[in-house]
mmCIF file of C-alpha atoms in Angstrom:
data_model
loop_
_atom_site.group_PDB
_atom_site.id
_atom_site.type_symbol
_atom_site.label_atom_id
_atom_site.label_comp_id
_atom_site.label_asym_id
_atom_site.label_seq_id
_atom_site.Cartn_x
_atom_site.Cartn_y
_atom_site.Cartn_z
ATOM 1 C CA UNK A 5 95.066 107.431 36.390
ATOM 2 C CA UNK A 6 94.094 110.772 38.021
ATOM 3 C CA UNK A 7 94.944 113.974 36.349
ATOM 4 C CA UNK A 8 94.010 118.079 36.421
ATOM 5 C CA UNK A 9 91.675 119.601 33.714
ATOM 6 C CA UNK A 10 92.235 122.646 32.648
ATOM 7 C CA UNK A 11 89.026 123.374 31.462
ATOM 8 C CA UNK A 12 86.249 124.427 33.621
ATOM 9 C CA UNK A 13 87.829 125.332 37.365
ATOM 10 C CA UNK A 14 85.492 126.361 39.982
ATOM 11 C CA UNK A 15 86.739 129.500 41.611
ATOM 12 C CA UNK A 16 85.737 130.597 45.186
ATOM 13 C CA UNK A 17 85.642 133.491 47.319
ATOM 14 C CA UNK A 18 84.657 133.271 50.736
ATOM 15 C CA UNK A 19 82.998 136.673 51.772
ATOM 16 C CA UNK A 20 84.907 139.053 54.362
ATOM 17 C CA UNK A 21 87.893 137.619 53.335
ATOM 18 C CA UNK A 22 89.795 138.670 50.464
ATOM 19 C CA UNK A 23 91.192 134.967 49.038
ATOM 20 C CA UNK A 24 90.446 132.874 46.095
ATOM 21 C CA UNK A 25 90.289 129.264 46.091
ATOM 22 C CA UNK A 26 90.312 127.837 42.597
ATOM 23 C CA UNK A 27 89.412 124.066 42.784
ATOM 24 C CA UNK A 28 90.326 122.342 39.077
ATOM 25 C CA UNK A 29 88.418 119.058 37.972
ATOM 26 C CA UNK A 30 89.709 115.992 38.002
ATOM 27 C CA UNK A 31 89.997 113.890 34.914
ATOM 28 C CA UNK A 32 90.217 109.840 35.390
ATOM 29 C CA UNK A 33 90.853 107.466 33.167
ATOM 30 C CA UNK A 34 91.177 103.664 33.905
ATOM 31 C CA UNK A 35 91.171 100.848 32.153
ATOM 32 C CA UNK A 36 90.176 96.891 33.362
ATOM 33 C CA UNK A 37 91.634 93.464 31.583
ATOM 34 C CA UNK A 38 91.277 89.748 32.312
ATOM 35 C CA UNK A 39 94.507 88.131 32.193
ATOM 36 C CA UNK A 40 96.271 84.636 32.463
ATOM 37 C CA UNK A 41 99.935 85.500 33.377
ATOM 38 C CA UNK A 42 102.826 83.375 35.024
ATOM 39 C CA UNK A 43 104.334 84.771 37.850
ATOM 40 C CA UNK A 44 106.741 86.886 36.749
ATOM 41 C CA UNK A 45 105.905 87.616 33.531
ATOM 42 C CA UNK A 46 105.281 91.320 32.183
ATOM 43 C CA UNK A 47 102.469 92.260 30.152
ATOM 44 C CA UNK A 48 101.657 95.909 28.747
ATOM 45 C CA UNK A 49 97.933 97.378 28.146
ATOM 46 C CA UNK A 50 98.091 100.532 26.705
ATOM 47 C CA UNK A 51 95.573 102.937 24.489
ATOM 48 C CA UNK A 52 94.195 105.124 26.891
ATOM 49 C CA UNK A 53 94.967 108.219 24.379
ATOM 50 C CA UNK A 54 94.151 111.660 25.449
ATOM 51 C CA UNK A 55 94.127 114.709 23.529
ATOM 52 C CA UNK A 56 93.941 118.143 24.425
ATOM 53 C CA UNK A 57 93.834 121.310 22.412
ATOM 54 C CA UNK A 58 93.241 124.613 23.809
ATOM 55 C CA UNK A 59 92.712 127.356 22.158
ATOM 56 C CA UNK A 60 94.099 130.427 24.175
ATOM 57 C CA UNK A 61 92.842 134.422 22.734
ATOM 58 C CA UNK A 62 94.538 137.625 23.714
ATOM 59 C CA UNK A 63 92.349 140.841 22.816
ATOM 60 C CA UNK A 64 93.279 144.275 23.502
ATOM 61 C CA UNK A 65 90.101 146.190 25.194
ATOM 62 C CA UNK A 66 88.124 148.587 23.155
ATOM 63 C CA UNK A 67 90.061 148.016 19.891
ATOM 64 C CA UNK A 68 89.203 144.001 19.201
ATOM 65 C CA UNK A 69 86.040 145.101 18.625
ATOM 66 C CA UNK A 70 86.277 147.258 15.828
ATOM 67 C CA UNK A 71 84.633 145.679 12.971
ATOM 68 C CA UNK A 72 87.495 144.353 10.349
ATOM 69 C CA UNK A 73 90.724 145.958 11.954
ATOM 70 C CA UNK A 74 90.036 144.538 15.114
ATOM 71 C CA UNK A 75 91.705 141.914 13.917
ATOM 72 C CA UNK A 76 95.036 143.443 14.204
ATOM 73 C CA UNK A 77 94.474 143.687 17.958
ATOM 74 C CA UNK A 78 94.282 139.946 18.844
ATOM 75 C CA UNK A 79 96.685 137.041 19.361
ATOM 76 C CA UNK A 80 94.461 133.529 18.686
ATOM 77 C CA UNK A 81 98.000 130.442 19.588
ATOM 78 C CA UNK A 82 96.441 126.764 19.467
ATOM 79 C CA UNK A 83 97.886 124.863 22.564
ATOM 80 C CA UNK A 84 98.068 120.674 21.818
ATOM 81 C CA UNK A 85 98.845 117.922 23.924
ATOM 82 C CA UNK A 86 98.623 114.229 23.390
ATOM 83 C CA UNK A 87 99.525 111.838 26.309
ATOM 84 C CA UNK A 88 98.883 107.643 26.172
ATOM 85 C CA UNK A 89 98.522 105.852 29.412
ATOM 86 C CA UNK A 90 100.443 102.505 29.391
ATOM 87 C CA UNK A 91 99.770 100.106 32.696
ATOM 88 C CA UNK A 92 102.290 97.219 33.346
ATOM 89 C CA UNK A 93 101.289 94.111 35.274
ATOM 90 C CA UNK A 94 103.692 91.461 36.574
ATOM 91 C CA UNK A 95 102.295 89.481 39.091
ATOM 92 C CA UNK A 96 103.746 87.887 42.068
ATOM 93 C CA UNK A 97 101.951 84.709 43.333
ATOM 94 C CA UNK A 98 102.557 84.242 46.774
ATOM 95 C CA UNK A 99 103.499 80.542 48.134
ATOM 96 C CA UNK A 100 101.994 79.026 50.504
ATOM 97 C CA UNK A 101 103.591 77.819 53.955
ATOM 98 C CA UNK A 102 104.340 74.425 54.438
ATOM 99 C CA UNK A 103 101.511 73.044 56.993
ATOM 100 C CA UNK A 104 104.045 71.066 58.458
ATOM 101 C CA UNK A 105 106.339 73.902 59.869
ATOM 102 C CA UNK A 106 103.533 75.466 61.331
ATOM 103 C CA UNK A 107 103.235 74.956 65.080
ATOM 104 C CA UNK A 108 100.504 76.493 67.493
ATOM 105 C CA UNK A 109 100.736 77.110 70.643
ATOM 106 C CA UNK A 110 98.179 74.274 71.229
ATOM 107 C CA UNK A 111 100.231 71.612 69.815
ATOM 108 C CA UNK A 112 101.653 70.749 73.007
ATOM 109 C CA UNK A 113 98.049 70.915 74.770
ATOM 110 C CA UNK A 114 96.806 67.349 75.940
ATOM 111 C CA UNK A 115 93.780 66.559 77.494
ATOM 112 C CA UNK A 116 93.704 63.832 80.094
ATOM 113 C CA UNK A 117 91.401 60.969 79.040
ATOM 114 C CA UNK A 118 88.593 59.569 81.266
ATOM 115 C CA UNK A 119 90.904 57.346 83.617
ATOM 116 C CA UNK A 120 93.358 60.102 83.969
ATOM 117 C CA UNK A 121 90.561 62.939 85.112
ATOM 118 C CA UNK A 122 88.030 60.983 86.646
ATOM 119 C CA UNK A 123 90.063 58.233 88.777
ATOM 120 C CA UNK A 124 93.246 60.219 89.024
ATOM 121 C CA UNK A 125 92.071 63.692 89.633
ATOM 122 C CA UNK A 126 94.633 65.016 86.923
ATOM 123 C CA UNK A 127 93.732 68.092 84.761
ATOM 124 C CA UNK A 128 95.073 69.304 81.337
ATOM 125 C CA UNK A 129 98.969 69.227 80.864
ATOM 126 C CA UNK A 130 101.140 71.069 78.641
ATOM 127 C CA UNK A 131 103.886 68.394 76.978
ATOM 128 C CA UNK A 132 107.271 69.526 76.744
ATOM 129 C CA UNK A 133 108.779 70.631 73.692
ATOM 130 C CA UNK A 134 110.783 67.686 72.835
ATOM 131 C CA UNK A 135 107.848 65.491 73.630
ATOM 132 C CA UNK A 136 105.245 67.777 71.888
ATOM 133 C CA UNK A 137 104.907 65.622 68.734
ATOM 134 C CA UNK A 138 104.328 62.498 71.297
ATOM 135 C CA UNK A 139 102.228 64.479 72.993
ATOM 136 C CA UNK A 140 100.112 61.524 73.929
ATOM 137 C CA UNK A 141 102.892 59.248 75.899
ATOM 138 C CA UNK A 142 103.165 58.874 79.351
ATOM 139 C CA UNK A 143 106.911 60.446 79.738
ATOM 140 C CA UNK A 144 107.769 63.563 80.552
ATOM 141 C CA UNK A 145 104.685 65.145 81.894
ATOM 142 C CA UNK A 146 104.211 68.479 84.058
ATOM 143 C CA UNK A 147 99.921 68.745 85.099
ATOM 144 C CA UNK A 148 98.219 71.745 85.612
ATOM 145 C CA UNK A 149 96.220 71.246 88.438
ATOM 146 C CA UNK A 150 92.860 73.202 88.183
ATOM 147 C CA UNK A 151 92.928 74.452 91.843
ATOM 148 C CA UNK A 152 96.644 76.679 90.316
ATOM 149 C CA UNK A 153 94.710 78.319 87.630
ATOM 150 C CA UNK A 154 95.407 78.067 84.111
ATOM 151 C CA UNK A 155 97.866 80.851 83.371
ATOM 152 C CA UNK A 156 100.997 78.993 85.004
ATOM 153 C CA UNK A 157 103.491 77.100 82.639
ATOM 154 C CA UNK A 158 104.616 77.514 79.147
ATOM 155 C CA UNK A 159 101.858 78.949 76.753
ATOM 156 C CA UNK A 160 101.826 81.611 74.240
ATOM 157 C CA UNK A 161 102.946 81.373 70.883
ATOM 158 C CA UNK A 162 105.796 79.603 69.798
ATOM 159 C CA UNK A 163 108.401 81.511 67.762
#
């Protein structure tokens, strides 16, 4: 957790310019834990305490300085704060996909064996859908001749 100080601001003034820029310090406070949680459940780590006093002084010019009356010129009011920082961790585990919904657009991708490429002539061929799990059986095939290029038929990523 970030906060503002109020202590110790550095104030700027750019010269020919007649702004002030008064940059306050950051105060962080953080706070790191080793846990063994279910997902779902809720745990709480707190006692990151932080207490402020400030002491703030009003003096009247001139007259606060008078030894023993000057006294009666000032105003002296003790400012307190106290604020606890309390973190709450649930964790979600994510699940993983079933590997055997998963297709890729290479599932239906079959490569012609030796016979097929070197006696036959015929390239790569893309199965059909309903075939793609067979994608090894002689039915239903549609070649892709290398002379067409390889960018004709169905690829791309199945949805």
């Amino acid at each position: 957790m970030s906060e503002i100080a109020n202590t110790s601001s550095l104030t700027l003034s750019p010269s020919g310019t007649n702004s002030t820029y008064v940059i306050p310090p950051i105060t962080r406070r953080s706070a790191s834990s080793t846990l063994e949680l279910a997902d779902g459940q809720t745990i709480g780590i707190a006692g990151l305490l932080s207490e402020n006093v400030r002491d703030v002084v009003q003096e009247m010019p001139g007259f606060s300085d008078i030894p023993i009356l000057g006294q009666m010129f000032n105003s002296q009011e003790y400012i307190s704060g106290e604020t606890e920082l309390v973190i709450l961790v649930t964790p979600r585990l994510a699940r993983p996909v079933d590997a055997s919904k998963v297709t890729l657009p290479t599932d239906a991708y079959v490569e012609p064996n030796d016979v097929e490429y070197y006696l036959l002539g015929k390239g790569a061929y893309i199965a059909e859908p309903s075939t793609a799990s067979a994608a090894h059986q002689e039915q239903d095939r549609s070649y892709i001749e290398y002379s067409e290029g390889g960018s004709e038929g169905s690829f791309g990523h199945s949805f």
